[in-house]
Short mmCIF file of C-alpha atoms and ligand atoms in Angstrom, two decimals:
data_model
loop_
_atom_site.label_atom_id
_atom_site.label_comp_id
_atom_site.label_asym_id
_atom_site.label_seq_id
_atom_site.Cartn_x
_atom_site.Cartn_y
_atom_site.Cartn_z
CA MET A 1 -30.39 4.42 14.85
CA ARG A 2 -27.86 4.51 12.01
CA HIS A 3 -28.99 2.89 8.76
CA SER A 4 -26.17 3.51 6.34
CA VAL A 5 -23.43 0.92 6.00
CA ARG A 6 -19.87 2.05 6.78
CA TYR A 7 -16.73 0.84 5.02
CA PHE A 8 -13.39 0.51 6.74
CA GLY A 9 -10.04 -0.83 5.55
CA LEU A 10 -7.65 -3.21 7.27
CA ILE A 11 -4.07 -3.75 6.09
CA PRO A 12 -2.23 -6.75 7.60
CA ALA A 13 1.39 -5.55 7.68
CA ALA A 14 2.91 -7.81 10.31
CA GLY A 15 4.84 -10.15 7.99
CA MET A 16 8.58 -10.59 7.79
CA GLY A 17 8.74 -11.00 3.99
CA ALA A 18 11.04 -14.02 4.13
CA ARG A 19 10.72 -14.72 0.38
CA MET A 20 12.15 -11.31 -0.43
CA GLY A 21 15.43 -12.30 1.22
CA SER A 22 16.13 -8.67 2.08
CA ALA A 23 18.53 -7.63 4.79
CA ALA A 24 16.61 -4.35 5.00
CA GLY A 25 13.89 -5.92 7.16
CA PRO A 26 10.20 -6.62 6.51
CA LYS A 27 9.23 -6.04 2.88
CA GLN A 28 6.48 -3.55 3.68
CA TYR A 29 9.24 -1.10 4.65
CA LEU A 30 11.21 -1.42 1.41
CA MET A 31 11.36 1.84 -0.53
CA LEU A 32 9.51 2.32 -3.82
CA GLY A 33 10.69 5.74 -4.92
CA SER A 34 10.43 8.12 -1.98
CA LYS A 35 7.90 6.08 0.02
CA THR A 36 7.79 2.67 1.63
CA MET A 37 5.67 -0.07 0.08
CA LEU A 38 3.33 0.21 3.09
CA GLU A 39 2.85 3.96 2.56
CA HIS A 40 1.92 3.35 -1.09
CA SER A 41 -0.60 0.68 -0.03
CA ILE A 42 -2.06 3.00 2.62
CA GLN A 43 -2.40 5.84 0.08
CA ALA A 44 -4.11 3.48 -2.37
CA MET A 45 -6.70 2.44 0.23
CA LEU A 46 -7.40 6.06 1.19
CA GLY A 47 -8.18 6.81 -2.47
CA ASP A 48 -11.90 6.25 -2.00
CA ALA A 49 -13.80 8.66 0.24
CA ARG A 50 -16.17 5.86 1.27
CA ILE A 51 -13.36 4.32 3.41
CA ASP A 52 -14.06 5.97 6.77
CA ARG A 53 -11.08 4.50 8.63
CA LEU A 54 -8.00 2.44 7.80
CA PHE A 55 -6.46 0.10 10.39
CA VAL A 56 -2.90 -1.08 9.82
CA ILE A 57 -1.98 -4.27 11.70
CA VAL A 58 1.69 -4.37 12.68
CA ALA A 59 3.76 -6.82 14.75
CA GLN A 60 4.15 -6.15 18.47
CA SER A 61 7.93 -6.20 18.00
CA ASP A 62 7.79 -3.62 15.18
CA ALA A 63 8.89 -0.08 16.02
CA ARG A 64 9.26 1.24 12.47
CA TRP A 65 5.60 1.99 11.92
CA GLN A 66 5.95 5.00 14.22
CA GLN A 67 7.97 6.71 11.49
CA ILE A 68 5.19 6.30 8.92
CA ARG A 69 3.50 9.60 8.13
CA ALA A 70 0.17 8.69 6.62
CA GLY A 71 -0.96 12.34 6.50
CA ASP A 72 -4.57 11.34 6.99
CA GLU A 73 -6.45 11.10 10.26
CA ARG A 74 -8.38 8.06 9.05
CA VAL A 75 -5.25 5.91 9.56
CA GLU A 76 -4.76 4.01 12.84
CA PHE A 77 -2.00 1.51 13.62
CA LEU A 78 -2.82 -1.54 15.79
CA PRO A 79 0.15 -3.57 17.12
CA VAL A 80 -1.78 -6.86 17.27
CA GLY A 81 -0.09 -8.85 14.48
CA GLY A 82 -0.18 -12.65 14.70
CA ALA A 83 2.02 -15.53 13.55
CA THR A 84 0.28 -15.76 10.16
CA ARG A 85 -1.55 -13.35 7.86
CA ALA A 86 -4.93 -14.85 8.82
CA GLU A 87 -4.12 -14.46 12.52
CA SER A 88 -3.14 -10.84 11.98
CA VAL A 89 -6.46 -10.17 10.24
CA ARG A 90 -8.46 -12.01 12.92
CA ASN A 91 -6.68 -10.09 15.70
CA GLY A 92 -7.32 -6.79 13.91
CA LEU A 93 -11.03 -7.54 13.51
CA MET A 94 -11.28 -8.48 17.19
CA ALA A 95 -9.51 -5.25 18.19
CA VAL A 96 -12.13 -3.08 16.43
CA ALA A 97 -15.13 -5.26 17.26
CA GLY A 98 -16.95 -2.71 19.41
CA ARG A 99 -16.51 0.11 16.92
CA TYR A 100 -18.44 -1.27 13.95
CA ASP A 101 -21.85 -2.78 13.38
CA ASP A 102 -22.31 -6.33 12.10
CA ASN A 103 -23.53 -5.03 8.77
CA ASP A 104 -20.62 -2.66 8.15
CA ARG A 105 -18.10 -3.71 5.51
CA VAL A 106 -14.39 -4.38 5.94
CA LEU A 107 -11.92 -4.27 3.05
CA VAL A 108 -8.74 -6.27 3.72
CA HIS A 109 -5.74 -5.27 1.60
CA ASP A 110 -2.19 -6.66 1.58
CA ALA A 111 0.59 -4.21 2.41
CA ALA A 112 2.43 -6.03 -0.37
CA ARG A 113 0.07 -4.73 -3.11
CA PRO A 114 1.13 -1.07 -3.45
CA CYS A 115 -0.08 -0.60 -7.07
CA LEU A 116 -3.84 -0.89 -6.39
CA SER A 117 -5.58 1.84 -8.41
CA GLY A 118 -8.44 4.08 -7.33
CA SER A 119 -10.67 2.73 -10.09
CA GLU A 120 -10.13 -0.90 -8.96
CA LEU A 121 -10.96 0.01 -5.36
CA ALA A 122 -14.08 1.91 -6.45
CA ARG A 123 -15.19 -1.00 -8.68
CA LEU A 124 -14.90 -3.47 -5.80
CA ILE A 125 -17.04 -1.27 -3.53
CA ASP A 126 -19.56 -0.57 -6.32
CA GLU A 127 -19.95 -4.23 -7.32
CA ALA A 128 -19.59 -6.07 -3.99
CA GLY A 129 -20.44 -3.48 -1.34
CA ALA A 130 -24.13 -4.40 -1.17
CA ASP A 131 -23.55 -8.16 -1.52
CA ASP A 132 -23.86 -10.08 1.78
CA ASP A 133 -21.36 -12.66 0.50
CA GLY A 134 -18.88 -9.87 -0.27
CA GLY A 135 -16.33 -10.01 -3.05
CA LEU A 136 -12.73 -9.70 -4.07
CA LEU A 137 -10.63 -8.33 -6.90
CA ALA A 138 -9.40 -11.19 -9.06
CA VAL A 139 -8.03 -11.84 -12.56
CA PRO A 140 -8.77 -14.84 -14.79
CA LEU A 141 -5.73 -17.11 -14.97
CA ALA A 142 -3.86 -16.39 -18.21
CA ASP A 143 -0.99 -18.88 -18.10
CA THR A 144 -1.08 -22.62 -18.78
CA LEU A 145 -0.85 -24.53 -15.49
CA LYS A 146 1.60 -27.40 -14.97
CA ARG A 147 2.01 -29.71 -12.00
CA GLY A 148 5.75 -30.03 -11.43
CA GLU A 149 7.19 -33.46 -10.71
CA GLU A 150 10.87 -33.45 -9.79
CA GLY A 151 11.57 -30.41 -11.95
CA ARG A 152 9.61 -31.70 -14.98
CA ALA A 153 6.13 -30.95 -16.27
CA GLY A 154 4.13 -33.94 -15.11
CA ILE A 155 0.67 -32.90 -16.17
CA THR A 156 -1.16 -29.88 -17.62
CA LEU A 157 -4.11 -28.80 -15.51
CA ASP A 158 -7.39 -27.47 -16.86
CA ARG A 159 -7.46 -23.71 -16.23
CA THR A 160 -11.12 -23.25 -17.21
CA GLY A 161 -12.86 -21.11 -14.62
CA LEU A 162 -9.68 -20.43 -12.62
CA TRP A 163 -9.03 -16.96 -11.19
CA CYS A 164 -6.07 -15.47 -9.32
CA ALA A 165 -7.29 -13.87 -6.10
CA GLN A 166 -6.03 -10.38 -5.26
CA THR A 167 -6.84 -7.85 -2.58
CA PRO A 168 -8.71 -5.82 -1.44
CA GLN A 169 -11.32 -8.36 -0.40
CA LEU A 170 -14.56 -6.88 0.93
CA PHE A 171 -16.88 -8.60 3.40
CA ARG A 172 -19.68 -7.99 5.85
CA PHE A 173 -17.90 -7.36 9.17
CA ALA A 174 -19.78 -9.95 11.27
CA SER A 175 -19.54 -12.63 8.55
CA LEU A 176 -15.76 -12.33 8.18
CA ARG A 177 -15.27 -12.23 11.95
CA ALA A 178 -17.31 -15.43 12.32
CA ALA A 179 -15.53 -17.12 9.38
CA LEU A 180 -12.11 -16.47 10.93
CA ALA A 181 -13.20 -17.31 14.48
CA THR A 182 -14.13 -20.92 13.75
CA GLY A 183 -11.90 -23.69 12.42
CA SER A 184 -8.17 -23.82 11.82
CA LEU A 185 -6.47 -20.88 10.14
CA ALA A 186 -3.63 -23.10 8.88
CA ASP A 187 -4.83 -23.26 5.25
CA ILE A 188 -6.35 -19.80 5.11
CA THR A 189 -4.25 -17.63 2.78
CA ASP A 190 -6.94 -15.04 2.06
CA GLU A 191 -10.24 -13.91 3.59
CA SER A 192 -12.29 -15.32 0.74
CA SER A 193 -11.15 -18.88 1.51
CA ALA A 194 -12.40 -18.51 5.09
CA MET A 195 -15.73 -17.16 3.79
CA GLU A 196 -16.02 -20.00 1.24
CA ARG A 197 -15.40 -22.55 4.00
CA ALA A 198 -18.25 -20.96 5.96
CA GLY A 199 -20.60 -21.45 2.98
CA HIS A 200 -20.44 -18.01 1.33
CA THR A 201 -19.81 -17.42 -2.38
CA PRO A 202 -17.90 -14.13 -2.68
CA ARG A 203 -18.28 -12.20 -5.94
CA LEU A 204 -15.27 -12.21 -8.29
CA VAL A 205 -14.75 -8.59 -9.36
CA PRO A 206 -12.38 -8.30 -12.35
CA GLY A 207 -9.16 -6.52 -11.41
CA GLY A 208 -5.96 -5.89 -13.34
CA SER A 209 -2.57 -7.55 -13.42
CA ALA A 210 -0.87 -4.30 -12.34
CA ASN A 211 -2.20 -4.93 -8.82
CA LEU A 212 0.55 -7.50 -8.28
CA LYS A 213 1.70 -8.87 -4.93
CA VAL A 214 5.34 -7.97 -4.33
CA THR A 215 7.02 -11.20 -3.27
CA THR A 216 10.46 -11.35 -4.91
CA PRO A 217 13.11 -8.70 -5.74
CA GLY A 218 11.97 -8.89 -9.39
CA ASP A 219 8.44 -7.89 -8.34
CA LEU A 220 9.91 -4.82 -6.66
CA VAL A 221 11.33 -3.63 -9.99
CA LEU A 222 7.95 -4.24 -11.67
CA ALA A 223 6.00 -2.44 -8.94
CA THR A 224 8.32 0.57 -9.18
CA ALA A 225 7.76 0.75 -12.95
CA ILE A 226 3.97 0.46 -12.50
CA LEU A 227 3.88 3.22 -9.84
CA ALA A 228 5.98 5.44 -12.14
CA ALA A 229 3.52 4.84 -15.01
CA GLN A 230 0.65 5.70 -12.62
CA ARG A 231 2.56 8.91 -11.68
CA ARG A 232 2.57 7.90 -8.04
CA LEU A 233 6.31 7.87 -7.38
O1 C5P B 1 4.05 -12.79 2.97
P1 C5P B 1 2.82 -12.46 2.20
O2 C5P B 1 3.11 -11.64 0.97
O3 C5P B 1 1.93 -13.60 1.91
O4 C5P B 1 1.99 -11.50 3.16
C1 C5P B 1 0.77 -10.92 2.77
C2 C5P B 1 0.40 -9.80 3.75
O5 C5P B 1 0.14 -10.35 5.03
C3 C5P B 1 1.53 -8.78 3.92
O6 C5P B 1 0.95 -7.50 3.92
C4 C5P B 1 2.13 -9.16 5.26
O7 C5P B 1 2.73 -8.08 5.96
C5 C5P B 1 0.90 -9.67 6.01
N1 C5P B 1 1.22 -10.60 7.12
C6 C5P B 1 0.79 -10.30 8.41
N2 C5P B 1 1.10 -11.12 9.47
C7 C5P B 1 1.84 -12.23 9.27
C8 C5P B 1 2.27 -12.58 7.95
C9 C5P B 1 1.93 -11.73 6.89
O8 C5P B 1 0.13 -9.26 8.62
N3 C5P B 1 2.16 -12.98 10.31
#
């Protein structure tokens, strides 16, 4: 019987990136230097030797992933993407169900966060790996929050205790599978929200603002500058 817990990564990369407005196709295939955004995100997740395998979830209709050279035998592409991010993650977890034990840990990371650093990934595993409620990288909200009403600031919201959720998010395999298997996925924009709904309290592990999610063309410029500063371009 095996006693040690295994860690594996899962990157949902089946989105179309509509907010990017790019004619070049899904945003995970946009170039940042000499590599696609997806390749940078894959490299970032392989940065910790504790990750024993990395599954990349792509859309059934996607043929471009076959040109990706991950250069690491831990990487496996699964063409089981769904209509939403949460569906893609759920489908990916179902596809690997027989290969991992309930107690193993899965780390879900957006393809759209290519600037994740090795130290952030290691910190998440160190601080949340043994926690049955799991955890996620997150940063305390720095800006003042307004509720917009017809283009005007209607009210200022209290930001005390508010955090911005990032990825990776790390959970016990069976717990995340169960959390995504029950209830609607309509409002689920990250794995932590599904876990919270199921009664878990994931640990907030402080991350950094450089681990931004690339959503708009302006973010692409920022991400390129960050990768250059990290000497990863
Ligand atoms: O579009 P957004 O930035 O919220 O997407 C977050 C991540 O979820 C991206 O890596 C994207 O490729 C992925 N995704 C997915 N399946 C979908 C929609 C998004 O895997 N149907």
